[in-house]
PDB file of C-alpha atoms in Angstrom:
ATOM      1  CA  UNK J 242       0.000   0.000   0.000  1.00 70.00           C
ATOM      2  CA  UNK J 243       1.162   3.608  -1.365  1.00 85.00           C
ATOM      3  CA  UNK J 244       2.272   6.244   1.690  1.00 95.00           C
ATOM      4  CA  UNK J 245      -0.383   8.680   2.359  1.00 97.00           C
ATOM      5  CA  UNK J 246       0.586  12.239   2.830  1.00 98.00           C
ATOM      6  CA  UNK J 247      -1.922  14.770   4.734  1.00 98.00           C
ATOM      7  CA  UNK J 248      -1.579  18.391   4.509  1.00 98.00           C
ATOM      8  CA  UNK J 249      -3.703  21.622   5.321  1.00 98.00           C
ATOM      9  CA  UNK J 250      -5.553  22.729   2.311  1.00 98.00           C
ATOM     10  CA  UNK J 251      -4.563  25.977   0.911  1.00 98.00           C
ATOM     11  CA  UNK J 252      -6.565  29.082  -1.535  1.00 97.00           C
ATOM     12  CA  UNK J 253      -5.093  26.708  -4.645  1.00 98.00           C
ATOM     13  CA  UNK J 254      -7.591  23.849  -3.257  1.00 98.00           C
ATOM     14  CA  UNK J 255     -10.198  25.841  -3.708  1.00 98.00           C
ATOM     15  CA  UNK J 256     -11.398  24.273  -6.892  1.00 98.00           C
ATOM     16  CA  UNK J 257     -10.637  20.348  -5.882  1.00 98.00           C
ATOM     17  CA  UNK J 258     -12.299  21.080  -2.666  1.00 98.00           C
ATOM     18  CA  UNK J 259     -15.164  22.570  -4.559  1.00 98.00           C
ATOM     19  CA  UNK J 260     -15.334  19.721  -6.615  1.00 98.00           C
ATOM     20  CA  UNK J 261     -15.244  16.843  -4.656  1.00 98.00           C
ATOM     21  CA  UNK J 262     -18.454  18.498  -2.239  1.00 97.00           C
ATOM     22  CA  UNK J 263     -20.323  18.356  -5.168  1.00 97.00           C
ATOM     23  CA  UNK J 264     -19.590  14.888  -5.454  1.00 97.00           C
ATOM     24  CA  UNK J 265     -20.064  14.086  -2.426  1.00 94.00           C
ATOM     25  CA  UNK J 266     -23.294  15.730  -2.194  1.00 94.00           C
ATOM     26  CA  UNK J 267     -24.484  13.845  -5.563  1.00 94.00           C
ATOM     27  CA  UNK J 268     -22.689  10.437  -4.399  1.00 92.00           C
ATOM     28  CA  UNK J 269     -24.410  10.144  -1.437  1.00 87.00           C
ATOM     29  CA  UNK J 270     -27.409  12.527  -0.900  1.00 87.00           C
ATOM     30  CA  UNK J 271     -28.321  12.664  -4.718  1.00 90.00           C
ATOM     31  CA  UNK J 272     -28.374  16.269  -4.433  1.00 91.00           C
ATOM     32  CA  UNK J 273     -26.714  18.580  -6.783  1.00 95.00           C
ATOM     33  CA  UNK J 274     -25.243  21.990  -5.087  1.00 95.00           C
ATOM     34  CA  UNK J 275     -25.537  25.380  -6.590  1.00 95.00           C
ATOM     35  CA  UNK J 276     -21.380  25.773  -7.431  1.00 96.00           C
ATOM     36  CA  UNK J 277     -21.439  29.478  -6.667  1.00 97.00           C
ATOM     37  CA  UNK J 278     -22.679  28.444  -3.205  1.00 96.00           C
ATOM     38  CA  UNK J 279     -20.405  25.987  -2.734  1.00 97.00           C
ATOM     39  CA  UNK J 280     -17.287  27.789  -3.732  1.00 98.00           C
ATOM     40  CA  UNK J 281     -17.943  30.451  -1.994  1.00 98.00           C
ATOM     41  CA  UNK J 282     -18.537  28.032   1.193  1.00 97.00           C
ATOM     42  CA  UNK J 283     -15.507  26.824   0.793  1.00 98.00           C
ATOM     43  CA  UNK J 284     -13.225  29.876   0.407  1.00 98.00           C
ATOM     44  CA  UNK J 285     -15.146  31.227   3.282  1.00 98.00           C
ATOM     45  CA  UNK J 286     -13.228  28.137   5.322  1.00 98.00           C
ATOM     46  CA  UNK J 287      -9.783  28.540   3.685  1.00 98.00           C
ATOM     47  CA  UNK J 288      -9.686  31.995   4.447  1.00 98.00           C
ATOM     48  CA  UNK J 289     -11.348  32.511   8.122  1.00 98.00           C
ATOM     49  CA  UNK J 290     -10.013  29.625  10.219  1.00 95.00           C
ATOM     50  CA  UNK J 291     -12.519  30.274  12.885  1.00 95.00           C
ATOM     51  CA  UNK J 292     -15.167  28.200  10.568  1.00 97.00           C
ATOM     52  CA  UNK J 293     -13.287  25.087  10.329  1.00 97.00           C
ATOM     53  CA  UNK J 294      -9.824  23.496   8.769  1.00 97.00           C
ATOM     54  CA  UNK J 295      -9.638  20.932   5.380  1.00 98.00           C
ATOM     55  CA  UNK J 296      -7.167  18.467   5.194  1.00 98.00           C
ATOM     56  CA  UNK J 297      -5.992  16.998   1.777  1.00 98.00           C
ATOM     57  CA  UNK J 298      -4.630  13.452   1.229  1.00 98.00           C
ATOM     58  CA  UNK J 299      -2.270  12.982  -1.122  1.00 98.00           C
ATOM     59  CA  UNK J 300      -0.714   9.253  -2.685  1.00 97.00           C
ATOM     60  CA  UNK J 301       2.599   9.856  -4.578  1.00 95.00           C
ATOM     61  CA  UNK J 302       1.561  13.500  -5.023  1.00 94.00           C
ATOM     62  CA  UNK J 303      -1.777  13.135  -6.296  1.00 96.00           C
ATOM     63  CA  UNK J 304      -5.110  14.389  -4.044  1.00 98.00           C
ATOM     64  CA  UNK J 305      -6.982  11.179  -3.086  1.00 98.00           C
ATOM     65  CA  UNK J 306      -9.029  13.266  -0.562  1.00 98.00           C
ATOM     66  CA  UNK J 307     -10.483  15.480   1.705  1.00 98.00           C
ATOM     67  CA  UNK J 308     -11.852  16.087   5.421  1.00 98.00           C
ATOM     68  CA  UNK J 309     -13.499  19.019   6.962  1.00 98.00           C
ATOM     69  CA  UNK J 310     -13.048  19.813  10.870  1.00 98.00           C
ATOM     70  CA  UNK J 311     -15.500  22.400  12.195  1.00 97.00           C
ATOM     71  CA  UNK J 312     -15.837  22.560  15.837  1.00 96.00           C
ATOM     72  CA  UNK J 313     -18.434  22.555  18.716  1.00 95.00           C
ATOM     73  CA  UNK J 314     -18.185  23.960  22.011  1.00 95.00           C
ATOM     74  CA  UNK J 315     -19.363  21.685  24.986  1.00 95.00           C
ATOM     75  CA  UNK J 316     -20.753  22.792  27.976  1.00 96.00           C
ATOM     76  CA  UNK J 317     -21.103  20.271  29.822  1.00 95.00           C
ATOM     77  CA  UNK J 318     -17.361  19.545  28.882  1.00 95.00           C
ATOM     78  CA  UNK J 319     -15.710  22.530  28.809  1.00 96.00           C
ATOM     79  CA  UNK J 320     -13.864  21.872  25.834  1.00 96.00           C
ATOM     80  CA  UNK J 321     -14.627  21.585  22.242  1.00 96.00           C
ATOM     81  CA  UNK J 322     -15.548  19.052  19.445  1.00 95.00           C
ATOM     82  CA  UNK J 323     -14.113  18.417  16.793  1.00 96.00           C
ATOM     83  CA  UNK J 324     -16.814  17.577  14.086  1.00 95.00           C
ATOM     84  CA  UNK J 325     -15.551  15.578  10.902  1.00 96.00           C
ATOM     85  CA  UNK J 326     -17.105  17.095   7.926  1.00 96.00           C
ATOM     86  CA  UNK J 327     -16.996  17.108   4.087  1.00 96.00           C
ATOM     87  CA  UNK J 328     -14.969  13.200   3.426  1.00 96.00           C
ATOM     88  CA  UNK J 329     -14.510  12.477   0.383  1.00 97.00           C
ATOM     89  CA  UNK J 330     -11.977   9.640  -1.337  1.00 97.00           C
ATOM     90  CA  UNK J 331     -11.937  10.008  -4.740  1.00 97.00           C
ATOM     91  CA  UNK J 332     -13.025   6.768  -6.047  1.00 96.00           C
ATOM     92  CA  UNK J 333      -9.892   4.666  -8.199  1.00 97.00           C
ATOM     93  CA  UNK J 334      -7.992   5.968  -3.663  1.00 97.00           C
ATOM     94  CA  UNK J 335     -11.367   4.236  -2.288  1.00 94.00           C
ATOM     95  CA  UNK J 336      -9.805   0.921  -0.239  1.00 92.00           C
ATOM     96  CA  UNK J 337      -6.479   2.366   0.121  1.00 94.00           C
ATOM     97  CA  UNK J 338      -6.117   3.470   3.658  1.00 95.00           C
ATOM     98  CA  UNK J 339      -6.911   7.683   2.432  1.00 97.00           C
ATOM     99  CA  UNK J 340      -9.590   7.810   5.009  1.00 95.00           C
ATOM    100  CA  UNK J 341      -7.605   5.951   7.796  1.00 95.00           C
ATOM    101  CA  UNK J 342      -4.987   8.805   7.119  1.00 97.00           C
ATOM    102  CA  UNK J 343      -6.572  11.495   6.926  1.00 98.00           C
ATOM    103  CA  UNK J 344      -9.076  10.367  10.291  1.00 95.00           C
ATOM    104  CA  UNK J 345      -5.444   9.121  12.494  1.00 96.00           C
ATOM    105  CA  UNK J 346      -4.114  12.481  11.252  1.00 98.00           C
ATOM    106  CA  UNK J 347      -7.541  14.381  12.784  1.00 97.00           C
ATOM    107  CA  UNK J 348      -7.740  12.260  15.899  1.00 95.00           C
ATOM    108  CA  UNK J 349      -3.658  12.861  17.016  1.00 97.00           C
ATOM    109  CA  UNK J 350      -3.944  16.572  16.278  1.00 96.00           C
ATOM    110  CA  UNK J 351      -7.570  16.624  18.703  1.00 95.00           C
ATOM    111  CA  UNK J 352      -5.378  14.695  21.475  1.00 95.00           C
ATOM    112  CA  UNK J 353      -2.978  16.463  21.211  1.00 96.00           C
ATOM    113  CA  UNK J 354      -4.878  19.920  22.161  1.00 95.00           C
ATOM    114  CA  UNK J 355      -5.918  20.951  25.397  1.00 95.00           C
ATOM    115  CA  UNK J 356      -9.272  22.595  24.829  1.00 96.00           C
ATOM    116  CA  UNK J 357     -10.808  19.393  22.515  1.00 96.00           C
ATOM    117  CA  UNK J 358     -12.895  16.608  24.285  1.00 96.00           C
ATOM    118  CA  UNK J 359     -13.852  14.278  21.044  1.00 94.00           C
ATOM    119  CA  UNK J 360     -14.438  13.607  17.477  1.00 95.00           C
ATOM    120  CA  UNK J 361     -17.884  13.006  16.416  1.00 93.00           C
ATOM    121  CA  UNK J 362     -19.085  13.019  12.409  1.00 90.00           C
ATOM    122  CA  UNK J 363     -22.832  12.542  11.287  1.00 85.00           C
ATOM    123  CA  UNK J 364     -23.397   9.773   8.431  1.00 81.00           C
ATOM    124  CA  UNK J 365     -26.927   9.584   6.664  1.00 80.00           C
ATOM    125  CA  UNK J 366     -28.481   6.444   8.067  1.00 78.00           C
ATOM    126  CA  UNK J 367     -27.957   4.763   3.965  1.00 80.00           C
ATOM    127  CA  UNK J 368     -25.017   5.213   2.958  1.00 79.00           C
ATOM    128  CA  UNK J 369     -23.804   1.467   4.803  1.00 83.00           C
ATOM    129  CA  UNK J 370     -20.272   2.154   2.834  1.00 82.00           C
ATOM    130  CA  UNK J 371     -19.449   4.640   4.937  1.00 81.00           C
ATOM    131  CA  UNK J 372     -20.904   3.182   8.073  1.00 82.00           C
ATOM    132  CA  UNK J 373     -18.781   0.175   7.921  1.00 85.00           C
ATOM    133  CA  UNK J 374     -15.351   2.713   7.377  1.00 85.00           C
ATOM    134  CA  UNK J 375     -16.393   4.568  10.539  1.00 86.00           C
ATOM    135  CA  UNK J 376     -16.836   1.444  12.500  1.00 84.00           C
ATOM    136  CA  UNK J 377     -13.232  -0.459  11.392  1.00 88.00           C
ATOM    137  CA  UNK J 378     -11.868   3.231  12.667  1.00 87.00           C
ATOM    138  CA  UNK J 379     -13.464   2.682  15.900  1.00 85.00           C
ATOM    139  CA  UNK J 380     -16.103   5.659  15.195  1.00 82.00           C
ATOM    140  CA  UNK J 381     -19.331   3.894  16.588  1.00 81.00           C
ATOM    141  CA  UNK J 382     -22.977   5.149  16.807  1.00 83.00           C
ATOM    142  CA  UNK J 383     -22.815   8.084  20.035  1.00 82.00           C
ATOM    143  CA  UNK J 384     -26.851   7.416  20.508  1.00 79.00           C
ATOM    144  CA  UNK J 385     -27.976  10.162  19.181  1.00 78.00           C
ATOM    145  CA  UNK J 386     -30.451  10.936  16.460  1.00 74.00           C
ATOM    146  CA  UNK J 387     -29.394  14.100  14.644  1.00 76.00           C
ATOM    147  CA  UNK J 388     -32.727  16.386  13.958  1.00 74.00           C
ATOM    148  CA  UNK J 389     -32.156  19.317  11.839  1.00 74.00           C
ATOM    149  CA  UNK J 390     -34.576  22.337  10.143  1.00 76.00           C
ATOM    150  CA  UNK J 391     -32.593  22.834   7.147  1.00 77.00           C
ATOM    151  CA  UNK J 392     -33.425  26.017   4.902  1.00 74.00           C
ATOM    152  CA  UNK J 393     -30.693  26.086   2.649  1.00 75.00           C
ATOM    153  CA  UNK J 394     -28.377  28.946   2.222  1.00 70.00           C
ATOM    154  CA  UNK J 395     -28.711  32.047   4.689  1.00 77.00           C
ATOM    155  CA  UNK J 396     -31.584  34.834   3.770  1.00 67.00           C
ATOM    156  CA  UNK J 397     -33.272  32.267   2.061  1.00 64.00           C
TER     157      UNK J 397
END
């Protein structure tokens, strides 16, 4: 199996990063983004840290993939979350350890800082693929059932 590099993203991911939310939106929600929207989500994150971090996988200099962190602050814990958002292998890196990467790379950075208490990510209740990653990663069901009023881009 080929070395997997992870790096921050950076303003020439931009595109890519674009890019592979559409297909992950498409993939596994069947939904098809507005691309203005989404590229401007995206640079929005590259440039204000505040709203989360991407990571990019690469395999003998090539992007296989991506992962969003966005974080959550806990009460109760005092500390925050770090929520996994936006995965996406591209599909001829799929079975080749990009996800284990990228998700060993998120969890040693979270240890290693003082003011995060855990990793949680949200999977839609289909998509059994993914499902059976997060479990071989140790990233089992937390018990809760995510509810959500969802009316699509702000102002709208």
């Amino acid at each position: 199996m080929k070395k997997v590099q992870i790096r921050d993203a950076v303003a020439q991911d931009l595109e890519l990063i674009a890019a592979f939310n559409s297909a992950l939106a498409s993939e596994t929600e069947d939904c098809i983004l507005e691309s203005e929207t989404v590229h401007q989500g995206v640079k929005a994150v590259l440039e204000n840290p505040n709203l989360g971090n991407y990571f990019i996988a690469e395999i003998d200099g090539e992007v296989a993939g991506q992962l969003m962190i966005t974080l959550e602050w806990s009460d109760w814990r005092c500390g925050f979350f770090h929520w996994i958002q936006s995965v996406y292998v591209r599909q001829e890196y799929r079975g080749q350890g990009v996800f284990r990467a990228l998700y060993e790379h998120v969890m040693q950075r979270a240890k290693a800082a003082s003011n995060v208490c855990g990793v949680r990510l949200y999977v839609e209740h289909e998509n059994t693929q993914a499902r059976e990653v997060y479990d071989r990663v140790g990233m089992l069901s937390g018990g809760y059932d995510l509810r959500e009023i969802d009316w699509g881009r702000p102002g709208d």
